[in-house]
C-alpha positions as a Markdown table, in Angstrom:
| # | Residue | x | y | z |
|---|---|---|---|---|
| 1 | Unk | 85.1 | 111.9 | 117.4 |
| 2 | Unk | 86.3 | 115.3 | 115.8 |
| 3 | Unk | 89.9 | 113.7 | 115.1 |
| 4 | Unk | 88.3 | 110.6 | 113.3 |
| 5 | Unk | 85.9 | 112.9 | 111.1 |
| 6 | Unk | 89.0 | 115.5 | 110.3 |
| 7 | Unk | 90.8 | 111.8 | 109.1 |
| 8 | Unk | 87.9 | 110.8 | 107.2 |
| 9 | Unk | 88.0 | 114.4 | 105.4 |
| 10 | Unk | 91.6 | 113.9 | 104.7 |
| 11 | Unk | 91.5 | 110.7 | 103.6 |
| 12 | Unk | 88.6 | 111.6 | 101.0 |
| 13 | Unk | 90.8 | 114.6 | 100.1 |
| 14 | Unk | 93.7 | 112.3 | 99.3 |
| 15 | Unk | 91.6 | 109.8 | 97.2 |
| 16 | Unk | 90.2 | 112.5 | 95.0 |
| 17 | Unk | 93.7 | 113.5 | 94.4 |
| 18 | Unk | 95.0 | 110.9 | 93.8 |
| 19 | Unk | 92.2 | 109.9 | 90.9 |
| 20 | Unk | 92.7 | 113.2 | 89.1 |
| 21 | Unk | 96.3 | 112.4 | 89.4 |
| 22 | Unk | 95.8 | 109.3 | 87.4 |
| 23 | Unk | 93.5 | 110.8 | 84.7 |
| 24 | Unk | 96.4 | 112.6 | 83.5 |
| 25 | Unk | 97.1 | 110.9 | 80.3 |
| 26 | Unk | 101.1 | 111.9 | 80.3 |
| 27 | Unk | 102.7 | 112.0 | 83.8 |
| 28 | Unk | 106.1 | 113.5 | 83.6 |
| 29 | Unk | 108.7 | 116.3 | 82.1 |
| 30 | Unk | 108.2 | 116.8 | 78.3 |
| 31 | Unk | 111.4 | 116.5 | 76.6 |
| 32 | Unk | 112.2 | 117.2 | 72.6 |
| 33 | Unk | 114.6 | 114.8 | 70.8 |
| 34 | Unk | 115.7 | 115.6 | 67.7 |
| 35 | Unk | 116.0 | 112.5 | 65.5 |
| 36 | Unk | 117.3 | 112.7 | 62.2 |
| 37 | Unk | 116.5 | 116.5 | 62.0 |
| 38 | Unk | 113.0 | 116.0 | 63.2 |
| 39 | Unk | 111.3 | 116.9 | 66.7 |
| 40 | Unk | 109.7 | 114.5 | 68.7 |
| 41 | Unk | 108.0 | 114.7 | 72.1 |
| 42 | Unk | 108.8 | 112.0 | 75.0 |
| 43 | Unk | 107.8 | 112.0 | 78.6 |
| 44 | Unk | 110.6 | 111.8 | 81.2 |
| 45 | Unk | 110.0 | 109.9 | 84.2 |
| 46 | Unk | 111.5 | 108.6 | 87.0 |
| 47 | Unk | 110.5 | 104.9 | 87.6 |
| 48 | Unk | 112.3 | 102.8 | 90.4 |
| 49 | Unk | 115.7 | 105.0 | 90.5 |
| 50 | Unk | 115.4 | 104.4 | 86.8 |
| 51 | Unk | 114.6 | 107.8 | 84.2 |
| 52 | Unk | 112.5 | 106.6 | 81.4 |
| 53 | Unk | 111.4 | 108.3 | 78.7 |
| 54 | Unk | 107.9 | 107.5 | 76.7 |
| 55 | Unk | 107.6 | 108.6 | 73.1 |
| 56 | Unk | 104.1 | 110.9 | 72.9 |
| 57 | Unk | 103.8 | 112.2 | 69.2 |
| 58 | Unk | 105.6 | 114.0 | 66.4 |
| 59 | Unk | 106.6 | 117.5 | 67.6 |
| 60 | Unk | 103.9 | 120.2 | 67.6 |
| 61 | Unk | 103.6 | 123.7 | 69.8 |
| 62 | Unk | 100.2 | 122.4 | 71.0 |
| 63 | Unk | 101.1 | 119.6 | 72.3 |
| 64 | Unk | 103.7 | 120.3 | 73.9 |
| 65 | Unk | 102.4 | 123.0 | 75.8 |
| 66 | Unk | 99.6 | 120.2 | 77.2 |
| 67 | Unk | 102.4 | 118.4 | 78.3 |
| 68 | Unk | 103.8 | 121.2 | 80.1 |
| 69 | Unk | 100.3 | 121.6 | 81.9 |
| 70 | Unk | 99.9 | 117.7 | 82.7 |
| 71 | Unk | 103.2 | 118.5 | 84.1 |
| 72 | Unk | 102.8 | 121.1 | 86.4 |
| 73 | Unk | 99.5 | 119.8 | 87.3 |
| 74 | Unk | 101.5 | 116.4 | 88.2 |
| 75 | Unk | 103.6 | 118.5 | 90.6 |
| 76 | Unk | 100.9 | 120.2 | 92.2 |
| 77 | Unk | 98.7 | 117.2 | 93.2 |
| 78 | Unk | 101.2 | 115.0 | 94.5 |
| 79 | Unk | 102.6 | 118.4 | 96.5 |
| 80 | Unk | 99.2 | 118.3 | 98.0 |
| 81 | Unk | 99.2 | 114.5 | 98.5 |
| 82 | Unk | 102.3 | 114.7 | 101.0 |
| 83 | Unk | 100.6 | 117.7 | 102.5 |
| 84 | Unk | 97.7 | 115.5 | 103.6 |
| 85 | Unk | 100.2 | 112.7 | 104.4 |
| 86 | Unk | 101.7 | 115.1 | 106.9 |
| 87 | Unk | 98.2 | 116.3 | 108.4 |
| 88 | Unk | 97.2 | 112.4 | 108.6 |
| 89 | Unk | 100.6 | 112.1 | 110.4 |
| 90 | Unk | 99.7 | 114.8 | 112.8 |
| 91 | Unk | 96.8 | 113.7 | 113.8 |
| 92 | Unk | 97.9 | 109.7 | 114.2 |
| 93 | Unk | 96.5 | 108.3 | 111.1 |
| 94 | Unk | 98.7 | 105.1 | 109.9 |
| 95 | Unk | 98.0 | 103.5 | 107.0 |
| 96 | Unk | 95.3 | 101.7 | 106.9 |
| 97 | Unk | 94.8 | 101.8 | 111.2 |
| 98 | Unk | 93.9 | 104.8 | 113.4 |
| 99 | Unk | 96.0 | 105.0 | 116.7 |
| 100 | Unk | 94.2 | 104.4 | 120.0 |
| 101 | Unk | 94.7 | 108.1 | 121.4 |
| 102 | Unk | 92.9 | 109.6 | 118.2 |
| 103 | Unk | 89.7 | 106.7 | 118.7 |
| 104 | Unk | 90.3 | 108.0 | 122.3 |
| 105 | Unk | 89.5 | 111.8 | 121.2 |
């Protein structure tokens, strides 16, 4: 039973995550573009193979710098989110089915 409760913490680990991970209003690398000699802010993300960029706002120190936080914040949840993928994979959690040997333990 200890392997099936050390899943269920992981698993509840990976959902939180992946909620606070969603609640970031701009996911991706802030990028300025100068248009017409004015800054603007995008978002650059990678989407399929494909790089998109999202428009955000008029240039401004402030929020740019929240964008460099939503950013790193980004990075640092889904580094955690493959770190728990690789404990579930330790321990012989599939998605969505538990192998026989860790019911067994």
């Amino acid at each position: 039973m200890d392997k099936i409760n050390e899943v269920q913490v992981l698993l509840s680990k990976k959902a939180e995550l992946n909620a606070r991970l969603s609640l970031l209003p701009y996911d991706g690398t802030p990028e300025i573009k100068t248009i017409s000699g004015k800054d603007y802010l995008y978002v650059r993300k990678r989407v399929l193979n494909k790089v998109t960029s999202t428009y955000v706002d008029i240039y401004n120190e402030h929020l740019y710098n929240t964008l460099l936080r939503n950013n790193e914040e980004g990075k640092k949840l889904r580094r955690e989110i493959r770190r728990i993928d690789k404990d579930l994979a330790a321990l012989g959690y599939k998605e969505g089915t538990l192998l026989p040997n860790v019911i067994l333990a």
